[in-house]
PDB file of C-alpha atoms in Angstrom:
ATOM      1  CA  UNK A  16      -3.671-105.588  -2.021  1.00  0.00           C
ATOM      2  CA  UNK A  17      -7.433-105.632  -2.423  1.00  0.00           C
ATOM      3  CA  UNK A  18      -8.534-105.704  -6.062  1.00  0.00           C
ATOM      4  CA  UNK A  19     -12.244-106.298  -5.639  1.00  0.00           C
ATOM      5  CA  UNK A  20     -14.101-103.980  -8.016  1.00  0.00           C
ATOM      6  CA  UNK A  21     -10.810-102.663  -9.448  1.00  0.00           C
ATOM      7  CA  UNK A  22      -9.616-102.564 -13.057  1.00  0.00           C
ATOM      8  CA  UNK A  23      -6.339-104.449 -13.404  1.00  0.00           C
ATOM      9  CA  UNK A  24      -3.898-104.708 -16.315  1.00  0.00           C
ATOM     10  CA  UNK A  25      -1.315-107.504 -16.327  1.00  0.00           C
ATOM     11  CA  UNK A  26       1.520-107.626 -18.865  1.00  0.00           C
ATOM     12  CA  UNK A  27       3.310-110.879 -19.625  1.00  0.00           C
ATOM     13  CA  UNK A  28       0.001-112.589 -18.876  1.00  0.00           C
ATOM     14  CA  UNK A  29      -0.034-115.406 -21.431  1.00  0.00           C
ATOM     15  CA  UNK A  30       1.838-117.704 -19.040  1.00  0.00           C
ATOM     16  CA  UNK A  31       3.732-118.037 -15.785  1.00  0.00           C
ATOM     17  CA  UNK A  32       3.541-115.401 -13.085  1.00  0.00           C
ATOM     18  CA  UNK A  33       1.542-112.976 -15.238  1.00  0.00           C
ATOM     19  CA  UNK A  34      -1.127-115.565 -15.984  1.00  0.00           C
ATOM     20  CA  UNK A  35      -1.306-116.582 -12.314  1.00  0.00           C
ATOM     21  CA  UNK A  36      -1.677-112.950 -11.210  1.00  0.00           C
ATOM     22  CA  UNK A  37      -4.409-112.288 -13.798  1.00  0.00           C
ATOM     23  CA  UNK A  38      -6.310-115.371 -12.622  1.00  0.00           C
ATOM     24  CA  UNK A  39      -5.889-114.325  -8.982  1.00  0.00           C
ATOM     25  CA  UNK A  40      -7.205-110.821  -9.715  1.00  0.00           C
ATOM     26  CA  UNK A  41     -10.257-112.264 -11.464  1.00  0.00           C
ATOM     27  CA  UNK A  42     -10.893-114.703  -8.635  1.00  0.00           C
ATOM     28  CA  UNK A  43     -10.553-111.879  -6.092  1.00  0.00           C
ATOM     29  CA  UNK A  44     -13.389-109.989  -7.790  1.00  0.00           C
ATOM     30  CA  UNK A  45     -11.643-107.452  -9.988  1.00  0.00           C
ATOM     31  CA  UNK A  46     -14.180-105.531 -12.069  1.00  0.00           C
ATOM     32  CA  UNK A  47     -12.013-105.980 -15.136  1.00  0.00           C
ATOM     33  CA  UNK A  48      -8.794-107.843 -15.899  1.00  0.00           C
ATOM     34  CA  UNK A  49      -6.891-106.924 -19.039  1.00  0.00           C
ATOM     35  CA  UNK A  50      -4.185-109.388 -20.062  1.00  0.00           C
ATOM     36  CA  UNK A  51      -1.388-108.359 -22.403  1.00  0.00           C
ATOM     37  CA  UNK A  52       1.510-110.193 -24.008  1.00  0.00           C
ATOM     38  CA  UNK A  53       3.357-110.379 -27.303  1.00  0.00           C
ATOM     39  CA  UNK A  54       1.417-110.924 -30.524  1.00  0.00           C
ATOM     40  CA  UNK A  55       3.146-114.307 -30.852  1.00  0.00           C
ATOM     41  CA  UNK A  56       1.198-115.349 -27.720  1.00  0.00           C
ATOM     42  CA  UNK A  57      -2.147-114.176 -29.112  1.00  0.00           C
ATOM     43  CA  UNK A  58      -3.937-117.555 -28.945  1.00  0.00           C
ATOM     44  CA  UNK A  59      -2.785-118.338 -25.402  1.00  0.00           C
ATOM     45  CA  UNK A  60      -3.619-114.791 -24.310  1.00  0.00           C
ATOM     46  CA  UNK A  61      -7.141-115.086 -25.736  1.00  0.00           C
ATOM     47  CA  UNK A  62      -7.575-118.382 -23.907  1.00  0.00           C
ATOM     48  CA  UNK A  63      -6.556-116.865 -20.561  1.00  0.00           C
ATOM     49  CA  UNK A  64      -8.842-113.849 -21.090  1.00  0.00           C
ATOM     50  CA  UNK A  65     -11.750-116.096 -22.070  1.00  0.00           C
ATOM     51  CA  UNK A  66     -11.320-118.296 -19.021  1.00  0.00           C
ATOM     52  CA  UNK A  67     -11.345-115.352 -16.597  1.00  0.00           C
ATOM     53  CA  UNK A  68     -13.836-113.106 -18.382  1.00  0.00           C
ATOM     54  CA  UNK A  69     -11.126-110.581 -19.165  1.00  0.00           C
ATOM     55  CA  UNK A  70      -9.888-108.681 -22.186  1.00  0.00           C
ATOM     56  CA  UNK A  71      -6.881-109.847 -24.220  1.00  0.00           C
ATOM     57  CA  UNK A  72      -4.730-107.140 -25.796  1.00  0.00           C
ATOM     58  CA  UNK A  73      -1.694-108.348 -27.741  1.00  0.00           C
ATOM     59  CA  UNK A  74       1.061-105.785 -27.226  1.00  0.00           C
ATOM     60  CA  UNK A  75       4.813-105.389 -27.241  1.00  0.00           C
ATOM     61  CA  UNK A  76       5.265-103.338 -24.109  1.00  0.00           C
ATOM     62  CA  UNK A  77       8.704-102.202 -25.264  1.00  0.00           C
ATOM     63  CA  UNK A  78       6.821 -99.952 -27.703  1.00  0.00           C
ATOM     64  CA  UNK A  79       5.286 -96.846 -26.148  1.00  0.00           C
ATOM     65  CA  UNK A  80       2.544 -96.687 -28.789  1.00  0.00           C
ATOM     66  CA  UNK A  81       1.469-100.226 -27.911  1.00  0.00           C
ATOM     67  CA  UNK A  82       1.342 -99.356 -24.195  1.00  0.00           C
ATOM     68  CA  UNK A  83      -0.872 -96.395 -25.086  1.00  0.00           C
ATOM     69  CA  UNK A  84      -3.140 -98.674 -27.153  1.00  0.00           C
ATOM     70  CA  UNK A  85      -3.261-101.218 -24.301  1.00  0.00           C
ATOM     71  CA  UNK A  86      -4.315 -98.553 -21.816  1.00  0.00           C
ATOM     72  CA  UNK A  87      -6.881 -97.109 -24.224  1.00  0.00           C
ATOM     73  CA  UNK A  88      -8.400-100.568 -24.780  1.00  0.00           C
ATOM     74  CA  UNK A  89      -8.539-101.223 -21.034  1.00  0.00           C
ATOM     75  CA  UNK A  90     -10.173 -97.890 -20.260  1.00  0.00           C
ATOM     76  CA  UNK A  91     -12.632 -98.180 -23.134  1.00  0.00           C
ATOM     77  CA  UNK A  92     -13.824-101.566 -21.893  1.00  0.00           C
ATOM     78  CA  UNK A  93     -13.633-101.170 -18.108  1.00  0.00           C
ATOM     79  CA  UNK A  94     -12.925 -97.532 -17.211  1.00  0.00           C
ATOM     80  CA  UNK A  95      -9.879 -96.046 -15.444  1.00  0.00           C
ATOM     81  CA  UNK A  96      -7.088 -98.444 -14.502  1.00  0.00           C
ATOM     82  CA  UNK A  97      -6.502 -99.027 -10.801  1.00  0.00           C
ATOM     83  CA  UNK A  98      -3.677-101.588 -10.966  1.00  0.00           C
ATOM     84  CA  UNK A  99      -0.975-101.950 -13.633  1.00  0.00           C
ATOM     85  CA  UNK A 100       1.041-105.128 -12.976  1.00  0.00           C
ATOM     86  CA  UNK A 101       4.085-104.758 -15.200  1.00  0.00           C
ATOM     87  CA  UNK A 102       5.311-108.332 -15.526  1.00  0.00           C
ATOM     88  CA  UNK A 103       6.597-108.645 -19.091  1.00  0.00           C
ATOM     89  CA  UNK A 104      10.121-109.977 -19.120  1.00  0.00           C
ATOM     90  CA  UNK A 105      12.942-111.553 -21.000  1.00  0.00           C
ATOM     91  CA  UNK A 106      14.211-115.119 -20.653  1.00  0.00           C
ATOM     92  CA  UNK A 107      17.633-116.621 -21.341  1.00  0.00           C
ATOM     93  CA  UNK A 108      16.157-120.121 -21.598  1.00  0.00           C
ATOM     94  CA  UNK A 109      17.995-121.928 -24.365  1.00  0.00           C
ATOM     95  CA  UNK A 110      20.601-119.141 -24.606  1.00  0.00           C
ATOM     96  CA  UNK A 111      22.877-120.178 -21.732  1.00  0.00           C
ATOM     97  CA  UNK A 112      25.866-120.708 -24.055  1.00  0.00           C
ATOM     98  CA  UNK A 113      25.375-117.592 -26.190  1.00  0.00           C
ATOM     99  CA  UNK A 114      28.461-115.547 -27.044  1.00  0.00           C
ATOM    100  CA  UNK A 115      29.181-112.116 -25.564  1.00  0.00           C
ATOM    101  CA  UNK A 116      27.719-110.239 -28.550  1.00  0.00           C
ATOM    102  CA  UNK A 117      24.462-112.181 -28.253  1.00  0.00           C
ATOM    103  CA  UNK A 118      24.323-111.583 -24.514  1.00  0.00           C
ATOM    104  CA  UNK A 119      24.954-107.862 -25.051  1.00  0.00           C
ATOM    105  CA  UNK A 120      22.094-107.677 -27.544  1.00  0.00           C
ATOM    106  CA  UNK A 121      19.804-109.540 -25.124  1.00  0.00           C
ATOM    107  CA  UNK A 122      20.784-107.094 -22.378  1.00  0.00           C
ATOM    108  CA  UNK A 123      19.916-104.155 -24.636  1.00  0.00           C
ATOM    109  CA  UNK A 124      16.612-105.806 -25.468  1.00  0.00           C
ATOM    110  CA  UNK A 125      15.957-106.205 -21.749  1.00  0.00           C
ATOM    111  CA  UNK A 126      16.653-102.545 -21.150  1.00  0.00           C
ATOM    112  CA  UNK A 127      14.263-101.624 -23.935  1.00  0.00           C
ATOM    113  CA  UNK A 128      11.626-103.797 -22.290  1.00  0.00           C
ATOM    114  CA  UNK A 129      12.231-102.037 -19.013  1.00  0.00           C
ATOM    115  CA  UNK A 130      10.558 -99.078 -20.655  1.00  0.00           C
ATOM    116  CA  UNK A 131       7.217-100.872 -20.260  1.00  0.00           C
ATOM    117  CA  UNK A 132       7.362-100.043 -16.570  1.00  0.00           C
ATOM    118  CA  UNK A 133       7.999 -96.397 -17.328  1.00  0.00           C
ATOM    119  CA  UNK A 134       5.455 -96.157 -20.154  1.00  0.00           C
ATOM    120  CA  UNK A 135       2.821 -97.984 -18.125  1.00  0.00           C
ATOM    121  CA  UNK A 136       3.277 -95.639 -15.198  1.00  0.00           C
ATOM    122  CA  UNK A 137       3.245 -92.549 -17.408  1.00  0.00           C
ATOM    123  CA  UNK A 138       0.118 -93.417 -19.345  1.00  0.00           C
ATOM    124  CA  UNK A 139      -2.073 -95.168 -16.805  1.00  0.00           C
ATOM    125  CA  UNK A 140      -1.810 -92.590 -14.036  1.00  0.00           C
TER     126      UNK A 140
END
């Protein structure tokens, strides 16, 4: 995919794959890179955005209103979004021995987070 001169939004961008993708988009010449992650990652998110000349938008992408605010912030700063990389996820790290009830709740949380893909597609198109 060619992202030169494109506006790109990356969720889950405070670390890991999301951070790497955001950095790659910036290096490839994207016109604007908007990085989003949970509010608890605010400092790390701001650091990533600062290092790549992007925009940090703390957001819980399981909440439709926060996806709408993320898209509005991106479009206000850079114009229409060309690429929405929906990378926010859920980890079991440290929860490997959780009981069935805990695993069920984590699964439900994961399904709620799946909505970020749907909300992102609905509101950035």
